[in-house]
Amino acid sequence: VHVIRWATQAFAEVIKAEGESACARGIAICFDCRVNSERFAHEAASVMAANGIHVRIFDALRPTPELSFAVKHYGTTAGLNITASHNPKEYNGYKVYWSDGAQLPPQHAAAIARNMERLDIFNDIQRMDFDDAVRQGLVEFMGAETDEAFLSNVLRQPIDPDVVRRVADRFKIVYTPFHGAGWHLVPEALHRLGMTQVIPVKEQMVLDGTFPTVKSPNPENPEGFYLAVDLAKEVGSDLILGTDPDSDRVGVMVRGADGEYHTITGNQMGVLLLDYIITARRRKGTLPENAAAISTIVTSKMVRRICDVNDIHFDETFTGFKFMAEKLAEYQRDGSYQYVLAFEESYGYMMGDYVRDKDAVTACVMITEMAAYYFEQGMTLAQALDALYEKYGFYGERTLNLVMPGLDGLEKMRALMAQLRREPLQEIAGTKVVRMRDYQDGSVYVMGLGKMDKTPISGSNVLYFELDDGCSFIVRPSGTEPKIKVYILGVGATRAECDERVQRYAQFAETLRG
């Protein structure tokens, strides 16, 4: 509680610096199922209220995207979520938002950090009793009325909802919230979409921050879906959806021809959604003339190919939805483009103009519509993906985590990045490197010629190696864990060629551990 109060006092100082009206507009506060999340959220509300900042706080746990929505919907100055997203049960976290509904911009994050250095953790905190703050009207609760406003926006996203109703008696979905915040709104949104057969994993509908049924509640880990797979086999489900504890990411499994359930990766789901949204909107006459898509520099190269073929504008940003939100703000300022989808490889998708963060509630709705459309055509999402590869070419991706724990882990990470800058890789697993992009300062090096160009974006510790065969090999330190992340973005003339390249570069990546 002391760390929470300390961080909140520092955050309150940033809000107060914006003036009285910023304090009156106040802050929206949310929390998830984690151990102490509700208590920490109430502690934060108490500090904000004591600082003269009006507080709107959810009456129970809610999905992270609903917090982003609440900030925009109520016009608050800021937002705060007590959540550790998809991390293991030992963690909790403090996620901060600004008035646009996006995660905090760098200058405000730096201001909070400076304030924390200045403030004493015990003596410089202003606080009051939470119940007193509620009685005095300094803290007010958000509940069903906010859910309804959020859901009404979510249910404006479907492009062809009739397709769901046409197959509803035959199409089944198994859903798990992994003990977390999606437990109510995701099934509710799917029912309102027209789904009649949404079958929840009962053991994982129990709200519990110790996640008793899984080692890790991360939908990127297929092993967490074992209960969902058993249930899906029992009821004959076509699709499995799993949202992480704060319901901003969604993992998907689909039944294959072999009767087993197979993972659709974040990259694969992103390209499936992008192609579906473009073609369905074109079919319905609702595709904007200035349509755009956004993903990150570590996301599948197939995104650019789909945009090129369909004459859609495409932009890349650094990893993280705050950077994509900045790009959307730029579109709106300039009146240049209307985005139809923003996504990154780590199972996060954003649509619509009512959130500025990844949103698993809306993503579940759109994935369901898309799956129902293909179901009516006699196809699974796996078969639809194969058809996309035939249409656009063969792409494959792999992310490796080179874990470097212990006191010397950070030093090892720094040393590896420094060495790769000092002595750039000339070839990777027998394939020549043709260019290296250093996103730290934006330099582009052509091998053998030196620095030749600048990247459109810079300021992130990422090295991007472009290979002679069209594949990419990207290295960056994680911002939250002691590990180096290596992203391999493969392409090939055939599925076999693409897979072989990805496998070869993955084996090379392991040698970087040292």
Short mmCIF file of C-alpha atoms in Angstrom, two decimals:
data_model
loop_
_atom_site.label_atom_id
_atom_site.label_comp_id
_atom_site.label_asym_id
_atom_site.label_seq_id
_atom_site.Cartn_x
_atom_site.Cartn_y
_atom_site.Cartn_z
CA VAL A 1 0.00 0.00 0.00
CA HIS A 2 2.89 2.38 0.65
CA VAL A 3 4.22 2.03 -2.90
CA ILE A 4 0.70 2.50 -4.31
CA ARG A 5 0.16 5.67 -2.23
CA TRP A 6 3.60 6.99 -3.21
CA ALA A 7 3.04 6.45 -6.94
CA THR A 8 -0.46 7.93 -6.68
CA GLN A 9 0.75 11.06 -4.90
CA ALA A 10 3.32 11.52 -7.67
CA PHE A 11 0.60 11.01 -10.30
CA ALA A 12 -1.71 13.44 -8.47
CA GLU A 13 0.99 16.14 -8.66
CA VAL A 14 1.07 15.73 -12.46
CA ILE A 15 -2.72 16.12 -12.67
CA LYS A 16 -2.74 19.15 -10.32
CA ALA A 17 -0.08 20.83 -12.48
CA GLU A 18 -2.68 20.90 -15.29
CA GLY A 19 -4.91 23.23 -13.25
CA GLU A 20 -8.24 23.24 -11.41
CA SER A 21 -10.32 22.06 -14.34
CA ALA A 22 -8.07 19.00 -14.72
CA CYS A 23 -8.69 18.16 -11.06
CA ALA A 24 -12.43 18.62 -11.51
CA ARG A 25 -12.51 16.34 -14.55
CA GLY A 26 -10.57 13.95 -12.36
CA ILE A 27 -9.49 10.37 -12.84
CA ALA A 28 -11.14 7.03 -13.68
CA ILE A 29 -9.85 4.05 -11.68
CA CYS A 30 -10.17 0.35 -12.50
CA PHE A 31 -8.84 -2.93 -11.11
CA ASP A 32 -8.72 -6.61 -12.00
CA CYS A 33 -8.94 -9.93 -10.11
CA ARG A 34 -5.41 -9.92 -8.72
CA VAL A 35 -4.55 -10.32 -5.07
CA ASN A 36 -5.08 -6.87 -3.44
CA SER A 37 -6.12 -5.16 -6.71
CA GLU A 38 -9.36 -3.78 -5.25
CA ARG A 39 -7.62 -2.66 -2.05
CA PHE A 40 -4.85 -0.95 -4.01
CA ALA A 41 -7.44 0.79 -6.23
CA HIS A 42 -9.26 2.11 -3.14
CA GLU A 43 -5.95 3.32 -1.66
CA ALA A 44 -5.19 5.18 -4.90
CA ALA A 45 -8.68 6.70 -4.90
CA SER A 46 -8.15 7.90 -1.30
CA VAL A 47 -4.93 9.69 -2.21
CA MET A 48 -6.42 11.28 -5.33
CA ALA A 49 -9.47 12.50 -3.37
CA ALA A 50 -7.27 13.97 -0.61
CA ASN A 51 -5.44 15.91 -3.34
CA GLY A 52 -8.69 17.48 -4.55
CA ILE A 53 -8.95 15.28 -7.66
CA HIS A 54 -12.42 13.90 -8.43
CA VAL A 55 -12.48 10.10 -8.69
CA ARG A 56 -14.70 7.76 -10.70
CA ILE A 57 -13.99 4.16 -9.67
CA PHE A 58 -15.55 0.92 -10.92
CA ASP A 59 -17.70 -0.89 -8.39
CA ALA A 60 -16.01 -4.22 -9.24
CA LEU A 61 -13.32 -5.55 -11.55
CA ARG A 62 -13.59 -4.55 -15.23
CA PRO A 63 -11.67 -5.14 -18.49
CA THR A 64 -8.79 -2.73 -19.14
CA PRO A 65 -10.38 -1.50 -22.41
CA GLU A 66 -13.43 -0.36 -20.43
CA LEU A 67 -11.14 1.92 -18.41
CA SER A 68 -9.77 3.43 -21.63
CA PHE A 69 -13.38 3.87 -22.74
CA ALA A 70 -14.39 5.48 -19.41
CA VAL A 71 -11.60 8.06 -19.65
CA LYS A 72 -12.87 9.14 -23.10
CA HIS A 73 -16.57 8.73 -22.28
CA TYR A 74 -16.53 10.80 -19.07
CA GLY A 75 -13.82 13.19 -20.25
CA THR A 76 -11.53 12.56 -17.28
CA THR A 77 -8.02 13.98 -17.21
CA ALA A 78 -6.43 10.62 -16.47
CA GLY A 79 -6.97 6.92 -15.82
CA LEU A 80 -5.42 4.29 -13.58
CA ASN A 81 -5.69 0.51 -13.63
CA ILE A 82 -4.38 -1.82 -10.92
CA THR A 83 -3.46 -4.85 -13.02
CA ALA A 84 -0.54 -7.04 -14.03
CA SER A 85 -2.33 -8.06 -17.22
CA HIS A 86 -1.29 -11.60 -18.23
CA ASN A 87 1.73 -11.97 -15.91
CA PRO A 88 1.98 -14.76 -13.29
CA LYS A 89 0.07 -14.57 -10.00
CA GLU A 90 3.01 -13.13 -8.00
CA TYR A 91 2.72 -9.82 -9.84
CA ASN A 92 0.55 -6.75 -9.65
CA GLY A 93 0.97 -3.51 -11.56
CA TYR A 94 0.08 0.15 -11.90
CA LYS A 95 -1.01 1.15 -15.39
CA VAL A 96 -1.56 4.85 -16.09
CA TYR A 97 -3.57 6.63 -18.80
CA TRP A 98 -4.04 10.18 -20.01
CA SER A 99 -7.09 12.10 -21.25
CA ASP A 100 -7.05 10.56 -24.74
CA GLY A 101 -7.66 7.09 -23.24
CA ALA A 102 -4.18 5.92 -24.20
CA GLN A 103 -1.38 4.90 -21.87
CA LEU A 104 0.59 7.82 -20.50
CA PRO A 105 2.83 9.76 -22.92
CA PRO A 106 6.58 9.74 -22.11
CA GLN A 107 6.74 13.30 -20.76
CA HIS A 108 4.03 12.62 -18.15
CA ALA A 109 5.54 9.25 -17.22
CA ALA A 110 8.89 10.99 -16.68
CA ALA A 111 7.18 13.63 -14.53
CA ILE A 112 5.69 10.93 -12.26
CA ALA A 113 9.14 9.32 -11.93
CA ARG A 114 10.69 12.68 -10.99
CA ASN A 115 7.97 13.29 -8.42
CA MET A 116 8.55 9.88 -6.85
CA GLU A 117 12.25 10.73 -6.44
CA ARG A 118 11.28 13.98 -4.72
CA LEU A 119 8.49 12.69 -2.46
CA ASP A 120 9.07 10.78 0.76
CA ILE A 121 7.20 7.46 0.65
CA PHE A 122 5.72 7.97 4.14
CA ASN A 123 5.72 11.68 4.99
CA ASP A 124 4.68 13.39 1.73
CA ILE A 125 1.47 11.47 1.05
CA GLN A 126 -1.95 13.12 1.30
CA ARG A 127 -4.71 10.64 2.04
CA MET A 128 -8.16 10.31 3.52
CA ASP A 129 -10.54 7.50 4.43
CA PHE A 130 -12.07 5.89 1.32
CA ASP A 131 -15.59 5.65 2.76
CA ASP A 132 -15.42 9.30 3.88
CA ALA A 133 -14.39 10.30 0.36
CA VAL A 134 -17.40 8.42 -1.04
CA ARG A 135 -19.78 10.07 1.48
CA GLN A 136 -18.43 13.51 0.58
CA GLY A 137 -18.95 12.89 -3.14
CA LEU A 138 -15.22 13.05 -3.88
CA VAL A 139 -15.33 9.45 -5.08
CA GLU A 140 -18.22 8.09 -7.16
CA PHE A 141 -18.76 4.59 -8.47
CA MET A 142 -19.13 3.49 -12.09
CA GLY A 143 -21.25 0.41 -12.75
CA ALA A 144 -23.85 -1.00 -15.12
CA GLU A 145 -24.45 2.35 -16.86
CA THR A 146 -20.80 2.45 -17.95
CA ASP A 147 -20.97 -1.19 -19.07
CA GLU A 148 -24.00 -0.39 -21.23
CA ALA A 149 -22.32 2.63 -22.81
CA PHE A 150 -19.20 0.56 -23.54
CA LEU A 151 -21.18 -2.40 -24.95
CA SER A 152 -23.23 -0.14 -27.21
CA ASN A 153 -19.96 0.98 -28.81
CA VAL A 154 -18.59 -2.55 -29.01
CA LEU A 155 -21.74 -3.74 -30.79
CA ARG A 156 -21.45 -1.01 -33.40
CA GLN A 157 -18.26 -2.65 -34.69
CA PRO A 158 -19.71 -5.75 -36.41
CA ILE A 159 -19.83 -5.39 -40.18
CA ASP A 160 -22.24 -8.22 -41.07
CA PRO A 161 -23.88 -9.38 -37.80
CA ASP A 162 -26.65 -11.25 -39.62
CA VAL A 163 -24.16 -13.98 -40.48
CA VAL A 164 -23.88 -14.84 -36.76
CA ARG A 165 -27.64 -15.18 -36.38
CA ARG A 166 -27.83 -17.41 -39.45
CA VAL A 167 -25.44 -20.00 -37.99
CA ALA A 168 -26.19 -19.49 -34.28
CA ASP A 169 -28.00 -22.82 -33.85
CA ARG A 170 -24.98 -24.76 -35.19
CA PHE A 171 -21.90 -22.68 -34.29
CA LYS A 172 -20.38 -23.20 -30.82
CA ILE A 173 -17.77 -21.27 -28.86
CA VAL A 174 -16.02 -22.30 -25.65
CA TYR A 175 -14.86 -19.29 -23.62
CA THR A 176 -12.47 -18.86 -20.68
CA PRO A 177 -11.62 -15.59 -18.88
CA PHE A 178 -8.75 -17.30 -16.99
CA HIS A 179 -10.37 -16.30 -13.66
CA GLY A 180 -10.38 -12.64 -14.71
CA ALA A 181 -12.22 -9.52 -15.79
CA GLY A 182 -13.69 -10.77 -19.08
CA TRP A 183 -16.02 -13.18 -17.26
CA HIS A 184 -19.18 -11.06 -17.69
CA LEU A 185 -18.79 -8.63 -20.59
CA VAL A 186 -17.31 -11.03 -23.17
CA PRO A 187 -20.17 -13.61 -22.97
CA GLU A 188 -22.69 -10.75 -22.74
CA ALA A 189 -21.30 -9.10 -25.89
CA LEU A 190 -21.35 -12.42 -27.77
CA HIS A 191 -24.95 -13.13 -26.71
CA ARG A 192 -26.00 -9.66 -27.88
CA LEU A 193 -24.20 -10.29 -31.17
CA GLY A 194 -26.56 -13.23 -31.68
CA MET A 195 -24.56 -16.18 -30.37
CA THR A 196 -26.74 -18.71 -28.55
CA GLN A 197 -24.06 -21.31 -27.81
CA VAL A 198 -21.29 -19.69 -25.75
CA ILE A 199 -20.08 -22.37 -23.35
CA PRO A 200 -17.92 -21.06 -20.47
CA VAL A 201 -15.18 -23.04 -18.74
CA LYS A 202 -16.89 -23.07 -15.33
CA GLU A 203 -13.74 -23.68 -13.26
CA GLN A 204 -12.13 -20.58 -14.81
CA MET A 205 -15.22 -18.35 -14.47
CA VAL A 206 -14.37 -18.20 -10.75
CA LEU A 207 -12.71 -14.83 -10.05
CA ASP A 208 -9.40 -15.63 -8.38
CA GLY A 209 -6.09 -13.75 -8.56
CA THR A 210 -4.14 -16.88 -7.60
CA PHE A 211 -5.22 -18.49 -10.92
CA PRO A 212 -5.63 -21.96 -9.35
CA THR A 213 -6.18 -23.86 -12.60
CA VAL A 214 -3.19 -22.54 -14.60
CA LYS A 215 0.52 -21.92 -14.08
CA SER A 216 0.27 -18.72 -16.11
CA PRO A 217 -2.93 -16.92 -17.21
CA ASN A 218 -1.31 -15.81 -20.46
CA PRO A 219 -3.43 -16.64 -23.56
CA GLU A 220 -0.19 -16.78 -25.57
CA ASN A 221 0.62 -20.07 -23.74
CA PRO A 222 -1.39 -22.94 -25.29
CA GLU A 223 -0.95 -25.14 -22.19
CA GLY A 224 -3.28 -22.83 -20.25
CA PHE A 225 -6.15 -23.91 -22.49
CA TYR A 226 -6.23 -27.55 -21.36
CA LEU A 227 -9.59 -27.24 -19.56
CA ALA A 228 -11.06 -25.34 -22.51
CA VAL A 229 -9.82 -28.00 -24.94
CA ASP A 230 -11.36 -30.81 -22.86
CA LEU A 231 -14.69 -28.94 -22.75
CA ALA A 232 -14.53 -28.11 -26.47
CA LYS A 233 -14.06 -31.78 -27.34
CA GLU A 234 -16.93 -32.73 -25.05
CA VAL A 235 -19.43 -30.27 -26.57
CA GLY A 236 -18.06 -30.27 -30.14
CA SER A 237 -17.08 -26.62 -30.18
CA ASP A 238 -15.80 -24.97 -33.35
CA LEU A 239 -13.77 -22.28 -31.61
CA ILE A 240 -12.11 -21.52 -28.26
CA LEU A 241 -11.63 -17.94 -27.02
CA GLY A 242 -9.53 -17.11 -23.96
CA THR A 243 -9.02 -13.62 -22.55
CA ASP A 244 -6.24 -12.71 -20.11
CA PRO A 245 -7.06 -11.55 -16.55
CA ASP A 246 -7.57 -7.89 -17.48
CA SER A 247 -9.27 -8.83 -20.75
CA ASP A 248 -7.20 -6.78 -23.16
CA ARG A 249 -5.64 -9.76 -25.01
CA VAL A 250 -7.38 -12.75 -26.56
CA GLY A 251 -6.02 -16.16 -27.53
CA VAL A 252 -7.83 -18.37 -30.03
CA MET A 253 -7.82 -22.10 -30.76
CA VAL A 254 -9.65 -23.71 -33.66
CA ARG A 255 -10.66 -27.30 -34.37
CA GLY A 256 -8.60 -28.85 -37.14
CA ALA A 257 -9.43 -31.60 -39.61
CA ASP A 258 -7.74 -34.02 -37.19
CA GLY A 259 -10.30 -33.17 -34.48
CA GLU A 260 -7.62 -31.55 -32.32
CA TYR A 261 -7.57 -27.86 -31.36
CA HIS A 262 -4.76 -25.73 -32.77
CA THR A 263 -3.52 -22.27 -31.75
CA ILE A 264 -3.98 -19.28 -34.04
CA THR A 265 -1.08 -16.97 -33.20
CA GLY A 266 -1.42 -13.25 -32.62
CA ASN A 267 0.15 -12.50 -36.00
CA GLN A 268 -2.17 -14.97 -37.77
CA MET A 269 -5.29 -13.60 -36.09
CA GLY A 270 -4.22 -10.06 -36.98
CA VAL A 271 -3.90 -10.82 -40.69
CA LEU A 272 -7.16 -12.83 -40.67
CA LEU A 273 -9.01 -9.90 -39.08
CA LEU A 274 -7.39 -7.34 -41.38
CA ASP A 275 -8.31 -9.24 -44.55
CA TYR A 276 -11.82 -9.94 -43.25
CA ILE A 277 -12.49 -6.33 -42.23
CA ILE A 278 -11.27 -5.00 -45.59
CA THR A 279 -13.23 -7.50 -47.71
CA ALA A 280 -16.42 -7.41 -45.57
CA ARG A 281 -16.47 -3.61 -45.48
CA ARG A 282 -15.85 -3.48 -49.21
CA ARG A 283 -18.72 -5.94 -49.69
CA LYS A 284 -21.00 -3.77 -47.54
CA GLY A 285 -19.77 -0.48 -49.04
CA THR A 286 -18.46 0.81 -45.69
CA LEU A 287 -14.70 0.78 -46.34
CA PRO A 288 -13.40 4.37 -46.04
CA GLU A 289 -11.60 5.74 -49.10
CA ASN A 290 -8.73 6.77 -46.83
CA ALA A 291 -8.61 3.45 -44.89
CA ALA A 292 -5.45 2.58 -42.96
CA ALA A 293 -4.05 -0.22 -40.81
CA ILE A 294 -1.40 0.00 -38.11
CA SER A 295 0.90 -2.60 -36.59
CA THR A 296 4.38 -2.65 -35.07
CA ILE A 297 7.88 -3.16 -36.44
CA VAL A 298 7.96 -6.66 -34.90
CA THR A 299 4.61 -7.79 -36.34
CA SER A 300 4.20 -10.07 -39.39
CA LYS A 301 5.43 -8.73 -42.74
CA MET A 302 2.19 -10.11 -44.18
CA VAL A 303 0.33 -7.02 -42.90
CA ARG A 304 2.10 -4.74 -45.37
CA ARG A 305 1.45 -7.20 -48.19
CA ILE A 306 -2.31 -7.28 -47.47
CA CYS A 307 -2.42 -3.48 -47.35
CA ASP A 308 -0.45 -3.16 -50.60
CA VAL A 309 -2.70 -5.61 -52.48
CA ASN A 310 -5.85 -3.90 -51.19
CA ASP A 311 -4.57 -0.33 -51.64
CA ILE A 312 -4.82 0.41 -47.89
CA HIS A 313 -2.43 2.85 -46.18
CA PHE A 314 -0.12 1.15 -43.68
CA ASP A 315 1.98 2.48 -40.80
CA GLU A 316 4.38 0.76 -38.41
CA THR A 317 5.10 1.92 -34.86
CA PHE A 318 7.19 0.71 -31.95
CA THR A 319 5.81 -2.08 -29.76
CA GLY A 320 2.93 -0.91 -27.57
CA PHE A 321 -0.53 0.50 -28.15
CA LYS A 322 0.43 3.94 -26.81
CA PHE A 323 2.51 4.38 -29.98
CA MET A 324 -0.37 3.23 -32.18
CA ALA A 325 -2.66 5.64 -30.29
CA GLU A 326 -0.20 8.46 -31.10
CA LYS A 327 -0.42 7.53 -34.78
CA LEU A 328 -4.25 7.60 -34.62
CA ALA A 329 -4.12 11.03 -32.98
CA GLU A 330 -1.92 12.16 -35.87
CA TYR A 331 -4.47 10.81 -38.39
CA GLN A 332 -7.26 12.71 -36.64
CA ARG A 333 -5.26 15.96 -36.40
CA ASP A 334 -4.35 15.83 -40.09
CA GLY A 335 -7.66 14.38 -41.30
CA SER A 336 -5.47 12.01 -43.31
CA TYR A 337 -6.62 8.43 -42.69
CA GLN A 338 -9.32 6.37 -40.97
CA TYR A 339 -7.93 3.25 -39.39
CA VAL A 340 -9.84 -0.04 -39.62
CA LEU A 341 -7.54 -2.15 -37.40
CA ALA A 342 -4.47 -1.74 -35.20
CA PHE A 343 -2.79 -4.81 -33.74
CA GLU A 344 0.46 -6.30 -32.51
CA GLU A 345 1.75 -9.84 -32.46
CA SER A 346 1.20 -10.33 -28.72
CA TYR A 347 -2.55 -11.04 -29.09
CA GLY A 348 -3.71 -7.41 -28.85
CA TYR A 349 -6.24 -5.82 -31.27
CA MET A 350 -7.85 -2.38 -31.37
CA MET A 351 -10.85 -1.21 -33.42
CA GLY A 352 -13.24 1.72 -33.25
CA ASP A 353 -12.79 5.19 -31.81
CA TYR A 354 -13.99 4.58 -28.24
CA VAL A 355 -10.83 2.94 -26.82
CA ARG A 356 -7.16 3.74 -27.23
CA ASP A 357 -5.73 0.44 -26.06
CA LYS A 358 -5.96 -3.22 -26.98
CA ASP A 359 -9.48 -4.52 -26.46
CA ALA A 360 -10.31 -8.22 -26.10
CA VAL A 361 -14.06 -7.58 -25.70
CA THR A 362 -14.37 -6.03 -29.16
CA ALA A 363 -11.83 -8.48 -30.60
CA CYS A 364 -13.92 -11.46 -29.37
CA VAL A 365 -16.98 -9.98 -31.10
CA MET A 366 -15.15 -9.45 -34.41
CA ILE A 367 -13.39 -12.83 -34.29
CA THR A 368 -16.77 -14.47 -33.71
CA GLU A 369 -18.35 -12.67 -36.67
CA MET A 370 -15.42 -13.63 -38.89
CA ALA A 371 -15.45 -17.27 -37.73
CA ALA A 372 -19.23 -17.44 -38.29
CA TYR A 373 -18.78 -16.04 -41.82
CA TYR A 374 -16.23 -18.71 -42.70
CA PHE A 375 -18.32 -21.38 -40.92
CA GLU A 376 -21.22 -20.54 -43.26
CA GLN A 377 -18.81 -21.03 -46.18
CA GLY A 378 -17.86 -24.45 -44.78
CA MET A 379 -14.41 -23.27 -43.63
CA THR A 380 -12.61 -23.07 -40.30
CA LEU A 381 -10.33 -20.15 -39.43
CA ALA A 382 -7.37 -22.49 -40.05
CA GLN A 383 -8.60 -23.14 -43.60
CA ALA A 384 -9.26 -19.42 -44.07
CA LEU A 385 -5.66 -18.74 -43.03
CA ASP A 386 -4.37 -21.28 -45.58
CA ALA A 387 -6.41 -19.48 -48.25
CA LEU A 388 -4.79 -16.17 -47.26
CA TYR A 389 -1.32 -17.69 -47.65
CA GLU A 390 -2.28 -18.89 -51.14
CA LYS A 391 -3.52 -15.40 -51.96
CA TYR A 392 -0.79 -13.22 -50.41
CA GLY A 393 2.25 -15.52 -50.07
CA PHE A 394 3.72 -17.61 -47.27
CA TYR A 395 4.69 -15.89 -44.04
CA GLY A 396 5.74 -17.22 -40.66
CA GLU A 397 6.91 -15.75 -37.38
CA ARG A 398 8.65 -16.85 -34.20
CA THR A 399 9.47 -14.93 -31.02
CA LEU A 400 12.25 -16.19 -28.75
CA ASN A 401 12.90 -15.03 -25.20
CA LEU A 402 16.57 -15.14 -24.21
CA VAL A 403 16.12 -15.00 -20.43
CA MET A 404 19.02 -13.41 -18.54
CA PRO A 405 18.09 -13.54 -14.84
CA GLY A 406 20.09 -12.60 -11.77
CA LEU A 407 22.05 -9.53 -10.77
CA ASP A 408 24.22 -9.73 -13.88
CA GLY A 409 21.24 -10.22 -16.24
CA LEU A 410 20.77 -6.54 -17.06
CA GLU A 411 24.50 -6.17 -17.67
CA LYS A 412 24.46 -9.16 -20.04
CA MET A 413 21.53 -7.61 -21.92
CA ARG A 414 23.33 -4.26 -22.22
CA ALA A 415 26.54 -5.97 -23.34
CA LEU A 416 24.78 -7.97 -26.07
CA MET A 417 23.05 -4.89 -27.53
CA ALA A 418 26.34 -2.94 -27.40
CA GLN A 419 28.22 -5.74 -29.14
CA LEU A 420 25.61 -6.01 -31.91
CA ARG A 421 25.92 -2.27 -32.51
CA ARG A 422 29.72 -2.35 -32.43
CA GLU A 423 29.99 -5.46 -34.62
CA PRO A 424 26.73 -5.80 -36.61
CA LEU A 425 25.87 -9.28 -37.85
CA GLN A 426 27.05 -9.70 -41.45
CA GLU A 427 25.20 -12.96 -41.97
CA ILE A 428 22.65 -14.98 -40.01
CA ALA A 429 22.61 -18.78 -40.34
CA GLY A 430 24.29 -18.57 -43.73
CA THR A 431 22.10 -15.79 -45.15
CA LYS A 432 23.63 -12.41 -45.89
CA VAL A 433 22.43 -9.35 -43.94
CA VAL A 434 21.78 -6.52 -46.41
CA ARG A 435 20.74 -3.72 -44.03
CA MET A 436 20.56 -2.97 -40.32
CA ARG A 437 18.15 -0.45 -38.82
CA ASP A 438 19.15 0.93 -35.43
CA TYR A 439 15.94 2.39 -34.02
CA GLN A 440 17.83 3.93 -31.09
CA ASP A 441 18.97 6.86 -33.25
CA GLY A 442 17.15 5.98 -36.48
CA SER A 443 20.28 5.09 -38.47
CA VAL A 444 20.00 2.70 -41.42
CA TYR A 445 23.23 0.92 -42.37
CA VAL A 446 23.76 -0.80 -45.73
CA MET A 447 26.28 -3.57 -45.21
CA GLY A 448 29.57 -2.69 -46.89
CA LEU A 449 28.57 0.93 -47.46
CA GLY A 450 27.85 2.27 -43.94
CA LYS A 451 25.15 4.64 -42.75
CA MET A 452 22.91 5.50 -45.70
CA ASP A 453 19.44 6.49 -44.47
CA LYS A 454 17.14 7.30 -41.52
CA THR A 455 14.13 5.38 -40.20
CA PRO A 456 10.79 7.26 -39.98
CA ILE A 457 10.69 6.61 -36.22
CA SER A 458 13.46 6.48 -33.60
CA GLY A 459 14.09 6.42 -29.87
CA SER A 460 13.71 2.73 -29.04
CA ASN A 461 16.42 0.18 -28.24
CA VAL A 462 15.76 -2.11 -31.22
CA LEU A 463 18.12 -3.56 -33.86
CA TYR A 464 16.43 -4.73 -37.06
CA PHE A 465 18.44 -6.90 -39.50
CA GLU A 466 17.08 -7.24 -43.05
CA LEU A 467 18.20 -10.46 -44.76
CA ASP A 468 18.93 -11.20 -48.38
CA ASP A 469 15.98 -13.61 -48.63
CA GLY A 470 13.37 -11.06 -47.50
CA CYS A 471 13.21 -12.28 -43.89
CA SER A 472 13.87 -10.08 -40.84
CA PHE A 473 15.73 -10.75 -37.58
CA ILE A 474 14.93 -8.25 -34.79
CA VAL A 475 16.55 -7.94 -31.36
CA ARG A 476 15.31 -5.85 -28.43
CA PRO A 477 15.51 -6.00 -24.64
CA SER A 478 12.18 -6.48 -22.85
CA GLY A 479 10.98 -3.39 -21.04
CA THR A 480 9.50 -5.33 -18.11
CA GLU A 481 11.42 -8.60 -17.71
CA PRO A 482 15.09 -9.71 -17.65
CA LYS A 483 15.21 -11.03 -21.19
CA ILE A 484 16.21 -10.19 -24.73
CA LYS A 485 13.42 -10.73 -27.25
CA VAL A 486 14.28 -11.94 -30.74
CA TYR A 487 11.60 -11.70 -33.44
CA ILE A 488 11.94 -13.68 -36.65
CA LEU A 489 9.68 -12.54 -39.48
CA GLY A 490 9.83 -15.13 -42.26
CA VAL A 491 8.67 -15.21 -45.85
CA GLY A 492 9.05 -17.86 -48.56
CA ALA A 493 7.82 -19.00 -51.96
CA THR A 494 6.31 -22.08 -50.30
CA ARG A 495 5.19 -23.01 -46.80
CA ALA A 496 8.11 -25.42 -46.50
CA GLU A 497 10.67 -22.79 -47.51
CA CYS A 498 9.22 -20.23 -45.09
CA ASP A 499 9.17 -22.72 -42.19
CA GLU A 500 12.74 -23.85 -42.87
CA ARG A 501 14.02 -20.27 -42.79
CA VAL A 502 12.21 -19.44 -39.56
CA GLN A 503 13.56 -22.62 -37.92
CA ARG A 504 17.13 -21.91 -39.06
CA TYR A 505 17.10 -18.33 -37.79
CA ALA A 506 15.53 -19.46 -34.50
CA GLN A 507 18.44 -21.89 -33.97
CA PHE A 508 20.87 -19.05 -34.64
CA ALA A 509 19.05 -16.80 -32.15
CA GLU A 510 19.77 -19.32 -29.39
CA THR A 511 23.51 -18.76 -29.91
CA LEU A 512 23.11 -15.13 -28.78
CA ARG A 513 22.57 -16.26 -25.18
CA GLY A 514 26.35 -16.39 -24.78
#
